[in-house]
Amino acid sequence: MATMTATAPRLANTAKPGVWLPAYSLWQREIVRFYRQKARVVGVIASPLIFWLVLGSGFAHSFQSGSSSGHYLGYFFPGSVAMIVLFTAIFSMMSLIQDRNEGFLLSVLAAPVRRSAIVLGKVLGGASLAAIQGIVFLVFAPFVGVHPTFASVGVAILVIVMISFELTALGFAVAWPMDSTQAFHAIVNIILLPLWMLSGALFPASGASGWLRLCMRLNPLSYGVDALRNALFPTAATDFSLTTNLAVTLGFCLLTFAASWAIVNRRTHQPAA
């Protein structure tokens, strides 16, 4: 009996997993669940592609951009990539609400894992999906006259990964306190979609009015879209340098992940009523 009592704490300590194994399990679950839903995969790519072709073709002869492509399809291409990333991040983090309603999230919270592993696994899973979809969309770049080098492709992939991470972490912070997908959609329409619309994806900041230009300068997503334009159109006139865009995007990645981590820990450490 004494031996069993002495070894119990030791077994409890050795059985407790670290951060990376639970995070990897949650990441893998997000990937498998997404690609089992074939209609969801098609919808994420098809809707921005149709939006890019219809809107870009409609404005092709009436919009003058500074990009090397010379028409709106070229200017709108980085914004379309950001749209794919945004849509994937939104739908990925909507699964957080479904996990809560189905009881899966409660099981994860009751398990002996750190809360940082939950945030890391869910955010990395959603960010991986968003990044893959955005990178796949780069195959349409030659249709707008973009013939990037290996270095520019590498920079574009890096930017897509960073945008995916920041938007997914932001979506996690929005979805975590919510209990219904309807409330999540309402917040998305108020925050995330305007965040994309005012990122320079649809129109440049130079042609906007004063207050709108200020909003676009304060929008952290603007720097990610501008960095994509830096990579895909090296000779185009952009608002900021590539170094500035990457620095601001990286800072926003850290800020959104820290906010997600703080929200999870704040809610799980509230005293019982």
Short mmCIF file of N, CA and C in Angstrom, two decimals, residues 9 20 25 37 44 46 54 66 98 110 117 124 128 154 168-169 177 189 198 211 216 221 228 236 251-252 257 273:
data_model
loop_
_atom_site.label_atom_id
_atom_site.label_comp_id
_atom_site.label_asym_id
_atom_site.label_seq_id
_atom_site.Cartn_x
_atom_site.Cartn_y
_atom_site.Cartn_z
N PRO A 9 2.16 9.81 -7.15
CA PRO A 9 2.54 11.13 -7.65
C PRO A 9 3.51 11.06 -8.80
N TRP A 20 3.68 20.22 -26.86
CA TRP A 20 3.73 19.92 -28.28
C TRP A 20 2.87 18.73 -28.68
N SER A 25 -1.79 16.96 -31.76
CA SER A 25 -3.04 16.19 -31.89
C SER A 25 -4.19 17.07 -32.35
N GLN A 37 -14.28 17.20 -45.58
CA GLN A 37 -15.44 17.95 -46.06
C GLN A 37 -15.10 18.53 -47.43
N VAL A 44 -13.94 27.16 -50.43
CA VAL A 44 -12.93 28.12 -50.00
C VAL A 44 -12.14 28.65 -51.18
N ALA A 46 -13.18 28.27 -54.60
CA ALA A 46 -14.03 28.72 -55.70
C ALA A 46 -14.60 30.12 -55.47
N VAL A 54 -14.68 37.97 -61.55
CA VAL A 54 -15.82 38.84 -61.89
C VAL A 54 -15.50 40.30 -61.59
N GLY A 66 -0.70 50.70 -60.28
CA GLY A 66 0.73 50.82 -60.52
C GLY A 66 1.43 49.50 -60.64
N GLN A 98 -18.40 24.77 -32.45
CA GLN A 98 -18.98 23.44 -32.61
C GLN A 98 -18.37 22.45 -31.62
N ALA A 110 -10.78 19.51 -19.61
CA ALA A 110 -10.67 18.66 -18.42
C ALA A 110 -9.42 17.80 -18.42
N ALA A 117 -1.30 24.79 -25.01
CA ALA A 117 -1.33 23.74 -26.02
C ALA A 117 -2.62 23.77 -26.81
N LEU A 124 -2.55 26.77 -34.96
CA LEU A 124 -1.68 26.21 -35.99
C LEU A 124 -2.48 25.38 -37.00
N SER A 128 -2.52 26.55 -40.77
CA SER A 128 -1.99 25.64 -41.80
C SER A 128 -2.96 25.50 -42.95
N GLY A 154 9.26 32.57 -52.33
CA GLY A 154 9.54 32.28 -50.93
C GLY A 154 9.04 33.38 -50.01
N THR A 168 -6.03 33.69 -38.03
CA THR A 168 -6.55 32.55 -37.29
C THR A 168 -6.53 32.82 -35.79
N ALA A 169 -5.44 33.41 -35.31
CA ALA A 169 -5.38 33.75 -33.88
C ALA A 169 -6.43 34.79 -33.52
N PRO A 177 -15.05 33.09 -26.62
CA PRO A 177 -16.09 33.40 -25.62
C PRO A 177 -17.50 33.13 -26.10
N ASN A 189 -18.77 39.86 -39.46
CA ASN A 189 -19.22 40.89 -40.40
C ASN A 189 -18.83 42.28 -39.94
N LEU A 198 -10.55 47.18 -45.86
CA LEU A 198 -9.72 48.36 -45.64
C LEU A 198 -8.23 48.00 -45.57
N TRP A 211 -9.86 60.36 -43.83
CA TRP A 211 -10.17 59.49 -42.70
C TRP A 211 -10.06 58.02 -43.08
N MET A 216 -6.88 52.79 -43.05
CA MET A 216 -6.09 51.79 -43.76
C MET A 216 -4.67 51.74 -43.23
N LEU A 221 -3.68 44.42 -41.23
CA LEU A 221 -3.74 43.56 -42.40
C LEU A 221 -3.25 44.28 -43.66
N LEU A 228 2.59 41.21 -49.70
CA LEU A 228 2.34 40.33 -50.84
C LEU A 228 2.54 41.05 -52.16
N ALA A 236 6.35 47.54 -58.57
CA ALA A 236 5.15 48.34 -58.33
C ALA A 236 5.39 49.31 -57.18
N GLY A 251 4.64 41.47 -35.74
CA GLY A 251 4.17 42.00 -34.47
C GLY A 251 2.70 41.71 -34.22
N PHE A 252 1.89 41.80 -35.27
CA PHE A 252 0.47 41.50 -35.11
C PHE A 252 0.24 40.02 -34.87
N PHE A 257 -1.78 36.16 -30.99
CA PHE A 257 -1.59 34.90 -30.27
C PHE A 257 -1.57 35.14 -28.76
N ALA A 273 -18.86 30.21 -8.99
CA ALA A 273 -19.83 31.02 -8.27
C ALA A 273 -20.38 30.25 -7.07
#
